[in-house]
Tab-separated table of C-alpha atoms in Angstrom:
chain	number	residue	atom	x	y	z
I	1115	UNK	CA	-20.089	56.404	-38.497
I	1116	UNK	CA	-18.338	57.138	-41.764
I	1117	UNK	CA	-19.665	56.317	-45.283
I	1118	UNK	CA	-16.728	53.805	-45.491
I	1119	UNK	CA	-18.321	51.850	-42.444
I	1120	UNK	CA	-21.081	50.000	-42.533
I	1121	UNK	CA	-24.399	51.883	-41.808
I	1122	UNK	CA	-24.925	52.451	-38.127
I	1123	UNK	CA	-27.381	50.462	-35.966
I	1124	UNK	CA	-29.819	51.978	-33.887
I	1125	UNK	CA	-27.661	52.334	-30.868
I	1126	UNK	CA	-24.668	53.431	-32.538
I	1127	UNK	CA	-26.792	56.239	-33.824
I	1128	UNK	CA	-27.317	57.690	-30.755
I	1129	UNK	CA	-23.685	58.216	-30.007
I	1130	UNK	CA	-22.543	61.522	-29.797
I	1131	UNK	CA	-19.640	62.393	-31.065
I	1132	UNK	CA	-19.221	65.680	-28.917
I	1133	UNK	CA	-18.470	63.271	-26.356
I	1134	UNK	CA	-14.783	62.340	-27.590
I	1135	UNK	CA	-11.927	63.537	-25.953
I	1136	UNK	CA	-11.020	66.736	-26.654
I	1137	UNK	CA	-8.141	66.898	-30.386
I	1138	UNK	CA	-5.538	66.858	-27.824
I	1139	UNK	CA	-5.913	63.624	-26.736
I	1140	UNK	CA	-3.798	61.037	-28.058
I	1141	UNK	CA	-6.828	58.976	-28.489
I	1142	UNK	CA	-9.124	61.486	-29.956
I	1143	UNK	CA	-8.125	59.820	-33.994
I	1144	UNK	CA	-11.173	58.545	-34.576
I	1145	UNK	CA	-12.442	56.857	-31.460
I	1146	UNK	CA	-15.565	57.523	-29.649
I	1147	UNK	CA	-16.789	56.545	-25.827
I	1148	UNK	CA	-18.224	53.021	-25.754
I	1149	UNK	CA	-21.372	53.341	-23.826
I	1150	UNK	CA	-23.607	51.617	-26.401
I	1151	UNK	CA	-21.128	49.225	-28.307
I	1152	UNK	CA	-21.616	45.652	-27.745
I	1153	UNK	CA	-25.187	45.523	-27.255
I	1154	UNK	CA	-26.712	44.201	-30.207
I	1155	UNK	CA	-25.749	41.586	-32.895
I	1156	UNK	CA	-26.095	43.578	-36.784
I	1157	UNK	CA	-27.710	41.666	-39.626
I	1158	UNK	CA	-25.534	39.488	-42.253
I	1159	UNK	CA	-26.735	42.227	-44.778
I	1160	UNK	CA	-24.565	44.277	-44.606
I	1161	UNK	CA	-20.905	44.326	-46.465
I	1162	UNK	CA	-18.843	41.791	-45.053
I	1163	UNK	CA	-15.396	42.145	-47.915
I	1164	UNK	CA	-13.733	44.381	-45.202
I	1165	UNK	CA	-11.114	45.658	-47.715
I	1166	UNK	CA	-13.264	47.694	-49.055
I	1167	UNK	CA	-13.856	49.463	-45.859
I	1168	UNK	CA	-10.614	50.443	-45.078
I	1169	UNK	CA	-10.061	52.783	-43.486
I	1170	UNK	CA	-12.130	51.365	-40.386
I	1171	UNK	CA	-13.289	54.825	-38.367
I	1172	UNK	CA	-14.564	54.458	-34.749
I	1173	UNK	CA	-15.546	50.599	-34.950
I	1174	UNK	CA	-14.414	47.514	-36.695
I	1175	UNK	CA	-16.973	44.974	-38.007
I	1176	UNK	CA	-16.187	41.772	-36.391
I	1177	UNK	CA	-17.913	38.549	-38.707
I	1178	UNK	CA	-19.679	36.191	-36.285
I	1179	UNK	CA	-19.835	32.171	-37.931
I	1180	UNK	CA	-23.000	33.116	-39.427
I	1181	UNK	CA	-22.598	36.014	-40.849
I	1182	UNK	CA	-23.805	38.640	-38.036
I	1183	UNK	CA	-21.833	41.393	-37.174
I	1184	UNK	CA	-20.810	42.517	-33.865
I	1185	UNK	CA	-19.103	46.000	-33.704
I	1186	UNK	CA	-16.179	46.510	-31.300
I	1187	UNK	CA	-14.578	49.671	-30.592
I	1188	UNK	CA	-11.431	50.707	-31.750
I	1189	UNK	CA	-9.106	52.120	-28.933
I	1190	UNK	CA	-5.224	53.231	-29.140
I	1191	UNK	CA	-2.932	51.498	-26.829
I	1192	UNK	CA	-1.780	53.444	-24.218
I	1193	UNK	CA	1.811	52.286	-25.300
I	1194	UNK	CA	1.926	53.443	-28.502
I	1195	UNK	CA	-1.563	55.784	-29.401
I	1196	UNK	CA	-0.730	55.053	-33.076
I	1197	UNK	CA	-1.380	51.892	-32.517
I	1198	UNK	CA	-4.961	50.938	-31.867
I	1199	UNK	CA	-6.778	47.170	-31.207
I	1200	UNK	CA	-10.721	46.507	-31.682
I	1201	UNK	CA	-11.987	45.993	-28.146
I	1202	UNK	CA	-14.712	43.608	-26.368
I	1203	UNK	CA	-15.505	43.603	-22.520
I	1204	UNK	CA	-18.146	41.389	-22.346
I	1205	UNK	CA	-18.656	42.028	-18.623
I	1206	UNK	CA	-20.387	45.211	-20.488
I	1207	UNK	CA	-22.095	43.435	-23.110
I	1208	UNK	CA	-25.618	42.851	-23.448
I	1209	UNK	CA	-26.796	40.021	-21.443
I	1210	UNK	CA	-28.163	38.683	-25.184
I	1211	UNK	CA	-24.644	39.416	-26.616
I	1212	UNK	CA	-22.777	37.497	-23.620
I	1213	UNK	CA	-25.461	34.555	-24.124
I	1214	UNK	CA	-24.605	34.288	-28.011
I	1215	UNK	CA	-21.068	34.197	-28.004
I	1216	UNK	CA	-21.210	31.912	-25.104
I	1217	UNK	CA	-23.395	29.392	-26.735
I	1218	UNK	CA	-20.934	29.895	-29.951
I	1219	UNK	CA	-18.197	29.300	-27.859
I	1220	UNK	CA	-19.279	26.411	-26.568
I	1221	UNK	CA	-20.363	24.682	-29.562
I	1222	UNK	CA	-16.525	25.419	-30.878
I	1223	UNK	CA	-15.294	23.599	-27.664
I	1224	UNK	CA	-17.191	20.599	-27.215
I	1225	UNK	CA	-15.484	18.353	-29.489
I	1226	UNK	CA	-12.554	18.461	-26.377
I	1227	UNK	CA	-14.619	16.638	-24.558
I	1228	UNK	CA	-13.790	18.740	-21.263
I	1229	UNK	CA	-14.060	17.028	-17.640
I	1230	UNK	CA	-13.921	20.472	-16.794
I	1231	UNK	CA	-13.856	24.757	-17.696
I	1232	UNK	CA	-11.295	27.047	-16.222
I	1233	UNK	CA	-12.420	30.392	-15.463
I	1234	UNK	CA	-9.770	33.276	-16.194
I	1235	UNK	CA	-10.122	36.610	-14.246
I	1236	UNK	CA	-11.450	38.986	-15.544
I	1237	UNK	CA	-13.765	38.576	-18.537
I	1238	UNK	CA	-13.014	34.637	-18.477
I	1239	UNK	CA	-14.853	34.495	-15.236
I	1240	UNK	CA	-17.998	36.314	-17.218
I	1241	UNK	CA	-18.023	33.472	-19.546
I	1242	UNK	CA	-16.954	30.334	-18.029
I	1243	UNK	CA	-20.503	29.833	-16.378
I	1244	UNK	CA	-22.270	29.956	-19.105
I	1245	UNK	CA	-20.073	27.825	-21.493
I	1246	UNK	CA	-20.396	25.189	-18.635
I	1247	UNK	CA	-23.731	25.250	-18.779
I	1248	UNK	CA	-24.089	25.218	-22.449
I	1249	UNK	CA	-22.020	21.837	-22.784
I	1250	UNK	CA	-24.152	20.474	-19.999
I	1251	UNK	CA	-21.266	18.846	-18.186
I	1252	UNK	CA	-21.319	16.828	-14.809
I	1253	UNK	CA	-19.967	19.953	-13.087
I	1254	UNK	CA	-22.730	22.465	-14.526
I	1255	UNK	CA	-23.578	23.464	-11.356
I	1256	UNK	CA	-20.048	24.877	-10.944
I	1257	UNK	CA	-16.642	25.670	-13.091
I	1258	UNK	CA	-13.511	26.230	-11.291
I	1259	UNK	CA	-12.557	30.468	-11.902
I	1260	UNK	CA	-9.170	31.086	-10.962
I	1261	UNK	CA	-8.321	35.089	-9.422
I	1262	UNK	CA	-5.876	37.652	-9.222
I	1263	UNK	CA	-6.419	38.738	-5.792
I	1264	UNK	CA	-4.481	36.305	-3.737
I	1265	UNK	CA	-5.942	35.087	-0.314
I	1266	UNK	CA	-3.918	34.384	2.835
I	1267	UNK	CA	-4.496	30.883	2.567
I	1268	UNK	CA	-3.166	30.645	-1.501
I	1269	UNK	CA	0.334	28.989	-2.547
I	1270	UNK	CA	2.405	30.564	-4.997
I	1271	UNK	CA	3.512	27.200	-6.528
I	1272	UNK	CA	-0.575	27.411	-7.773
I	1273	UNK	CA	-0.108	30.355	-9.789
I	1274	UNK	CA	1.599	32.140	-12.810
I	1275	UNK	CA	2.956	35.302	-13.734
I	1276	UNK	CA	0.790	37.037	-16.578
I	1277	UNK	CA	0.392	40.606	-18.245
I	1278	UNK	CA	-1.674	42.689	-20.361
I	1279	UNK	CA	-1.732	44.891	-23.399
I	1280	UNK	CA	-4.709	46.506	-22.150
I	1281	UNK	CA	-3.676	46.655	-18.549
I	1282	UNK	CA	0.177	47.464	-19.315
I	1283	UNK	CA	-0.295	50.083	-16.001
I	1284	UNK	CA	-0.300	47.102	-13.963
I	1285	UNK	CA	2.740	45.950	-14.645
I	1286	UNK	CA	3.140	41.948	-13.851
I	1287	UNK	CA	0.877	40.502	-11.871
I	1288	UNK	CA	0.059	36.777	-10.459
I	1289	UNK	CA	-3.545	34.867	-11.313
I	1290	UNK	CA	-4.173	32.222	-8.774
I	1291	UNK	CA	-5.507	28.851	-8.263
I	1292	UNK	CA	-7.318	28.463	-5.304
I	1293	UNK	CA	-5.908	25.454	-3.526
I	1294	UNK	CA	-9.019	24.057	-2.247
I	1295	UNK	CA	-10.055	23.942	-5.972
I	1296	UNK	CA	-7.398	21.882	-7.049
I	1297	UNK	CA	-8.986	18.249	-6.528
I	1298	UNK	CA	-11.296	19.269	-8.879
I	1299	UNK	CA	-8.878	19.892	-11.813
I	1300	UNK	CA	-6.091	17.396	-11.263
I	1301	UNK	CA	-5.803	14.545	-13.582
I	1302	UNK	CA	-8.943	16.177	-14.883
I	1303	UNK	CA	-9.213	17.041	-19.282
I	1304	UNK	CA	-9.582	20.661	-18.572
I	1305	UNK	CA	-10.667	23.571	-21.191
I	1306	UNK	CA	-9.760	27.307	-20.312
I	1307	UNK	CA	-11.824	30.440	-21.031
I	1308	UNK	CA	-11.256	33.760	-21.644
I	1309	UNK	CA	-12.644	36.782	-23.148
I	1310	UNK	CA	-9.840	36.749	-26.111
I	1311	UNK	CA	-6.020	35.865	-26.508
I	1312	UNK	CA	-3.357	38.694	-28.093
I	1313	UNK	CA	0.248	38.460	-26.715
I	1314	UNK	CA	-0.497	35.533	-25.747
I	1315	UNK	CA	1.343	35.581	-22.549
I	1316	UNK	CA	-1.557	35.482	-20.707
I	1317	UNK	CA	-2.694	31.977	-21.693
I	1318	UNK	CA	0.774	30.385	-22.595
I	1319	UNK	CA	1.641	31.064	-18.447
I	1320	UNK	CA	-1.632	29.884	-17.290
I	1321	UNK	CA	-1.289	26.365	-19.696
I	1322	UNK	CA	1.948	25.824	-18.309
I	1323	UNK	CA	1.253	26.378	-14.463
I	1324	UNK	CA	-2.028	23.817	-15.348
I	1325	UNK	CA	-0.240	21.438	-16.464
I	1326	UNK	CA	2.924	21.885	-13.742
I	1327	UNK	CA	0.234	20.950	-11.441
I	1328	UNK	CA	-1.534	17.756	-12.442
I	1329	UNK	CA	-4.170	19.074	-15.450
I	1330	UNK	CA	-4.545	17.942	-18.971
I	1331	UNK	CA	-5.050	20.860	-20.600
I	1332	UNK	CA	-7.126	19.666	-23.977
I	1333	UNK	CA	-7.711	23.062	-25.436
I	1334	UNK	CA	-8.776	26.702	-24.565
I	1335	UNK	CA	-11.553	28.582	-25.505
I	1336	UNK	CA	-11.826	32.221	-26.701
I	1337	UNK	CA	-14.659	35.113	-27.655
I	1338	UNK	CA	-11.748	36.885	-29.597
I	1339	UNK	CA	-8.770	36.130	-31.498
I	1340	UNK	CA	-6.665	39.195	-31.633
I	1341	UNK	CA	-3.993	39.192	-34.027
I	1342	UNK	CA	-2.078	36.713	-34.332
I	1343	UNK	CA	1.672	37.450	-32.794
I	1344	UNK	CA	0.348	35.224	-29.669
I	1345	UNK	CA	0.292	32.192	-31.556
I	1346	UNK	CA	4.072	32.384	-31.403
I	1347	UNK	CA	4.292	32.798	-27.802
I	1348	UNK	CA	1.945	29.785	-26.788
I	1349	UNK	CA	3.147	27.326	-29.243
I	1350	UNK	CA	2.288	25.768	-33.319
I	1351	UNK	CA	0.883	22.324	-30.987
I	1352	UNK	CA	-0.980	24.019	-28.819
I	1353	UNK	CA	-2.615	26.890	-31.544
I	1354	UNK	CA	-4.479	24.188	-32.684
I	1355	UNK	CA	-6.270	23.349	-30.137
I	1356	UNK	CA	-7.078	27.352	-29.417
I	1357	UNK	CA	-10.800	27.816	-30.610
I	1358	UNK	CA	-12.287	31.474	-31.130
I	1359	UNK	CA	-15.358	32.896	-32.366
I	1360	UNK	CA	-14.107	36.055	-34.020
I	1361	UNK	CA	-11.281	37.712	-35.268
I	1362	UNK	CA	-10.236	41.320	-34.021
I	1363	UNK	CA	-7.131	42.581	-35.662
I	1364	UNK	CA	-4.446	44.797	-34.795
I	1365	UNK	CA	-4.740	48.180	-36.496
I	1366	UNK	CA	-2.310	51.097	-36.984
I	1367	UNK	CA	-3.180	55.164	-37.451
I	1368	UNK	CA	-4.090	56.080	-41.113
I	1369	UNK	CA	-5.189	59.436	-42.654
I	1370	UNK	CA	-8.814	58.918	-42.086
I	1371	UNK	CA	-9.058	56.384	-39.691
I	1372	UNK	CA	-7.168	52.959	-39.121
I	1373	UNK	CA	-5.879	50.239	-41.536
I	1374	UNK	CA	-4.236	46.749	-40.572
I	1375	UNK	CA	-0.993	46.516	-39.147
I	1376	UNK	CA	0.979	43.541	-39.112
């Protein structure tokens, strides 16, 4: 890390940064492999007025609700390498890191009052067990995940077409509700989870094939809240019921490092 970052924790010391691609990689500006990010929470110590730490240089110092910080890894979209988001796959988190932002994201949740948590694939499905559990619902023992990988037995009129900014390779793709699963969320007050929201497509396709099939959809649930250009795309009524536990924003290529973009 850079003087303009916030000193390094332990584990972030120990990254090498011999490891980064090689100067002829588009994403070789400041960015650096990811192998111990996301493992440990950093003390409310440290700076927190993040204008003065522009430009942000390898990670970007997310603000947890009390004042911990959890660093996330900035990596250039594949689209445009200039342009960069602050990352967080929780599915390689510590299991103490997935534990605190689950409990935190279910204490921002429970005033919905949820009969029920939808699971969405990938990283939703990482966190949907464990917010469940946390609001110590009827259904702890279970929470309905839905998939991408369609089964023989699946019907397209229980699905919705999605996409990714991080995936963009993979072009559009369908996420499923398994039909067997579907007593268990119609006419039900249902919450979804996922890992964070940024076009937004995502989660305005999966609301609306929800509630095209019977759910009440009283809110959704996010670790990260990336930008905001999604809020657009899903809707000013339905924003407001969109809870998150930290903000990751978008970020653009500076001399230096990277700066916000709009």
């Amino acid at each position: 890390m850079q003087a303009s970052q916030p000193p390094p924790s332990e584990h972030q010391s120990k990254m090498s940064h011999s490891a980064s691609p090689p100067a002829s990689s588009p994403s070789s500006h400041y960015t650096e492999p990811t192998t111990n990010y996301w493992q440990e929470f950093l003390p409310p110590t440290l700076p927190t007025h993040r204008s003065k730490q522009i430009p942000f240089q390898y990670g970007y110092p997310a603000l947890l609700p009390d004042h911990h910080i959890l660093m996330l890894p900035i990596r250039p979209l594949l689209s445009n390498p200039d342009h960069a988001v602050a990352s967080l796959l929780v599915n390689q988190a510590s299991m103490h890191v997935v534990k605190v932002l689950a409990n935190l994201l279910a204490g921002h949740i429970r005033d919905f009052e949820p009969d029920v948590i939808i699971g969405l694939p990938t990283l939703g499905l990482t966190l949907a067990p464990l917010v469940a559990e946390k609001l110590e619902m009827g259904c702890i023992e279970r929470y309905v995940p839905l998939g991408y990988s369609r089964k023989f037995w699946y019907d397209t009129d229980l699905s919705a077409e999605v996409s990714s900014i991080t995936s963009p390779e993979l072009g559009q793709k369908r996420v499923y509700l398994d039909p067997n699963q579907l007593p268990l969320v119609k006419g039900k007050k249902c919450v979804i989870i996922d890992d964070a929201v940024s076009s937004g497509t995502t989660l305005r396709a999966t609301w609306d094939m929800l509630e095209r099939i019977g759910c009440e959809v009283v809110g959704c649930g996010v670790v990260m809240k990336q930008g905001a250009k999604w809020e657009e795309k899903v809707g000013k009524e339905r924003v407001e019921r969109v809870k998150y536990v930290i903000e990751s924003p978008l970020l653009e290529k500076v001399e230096g490092g990277w700066a916000f973009r709009s």
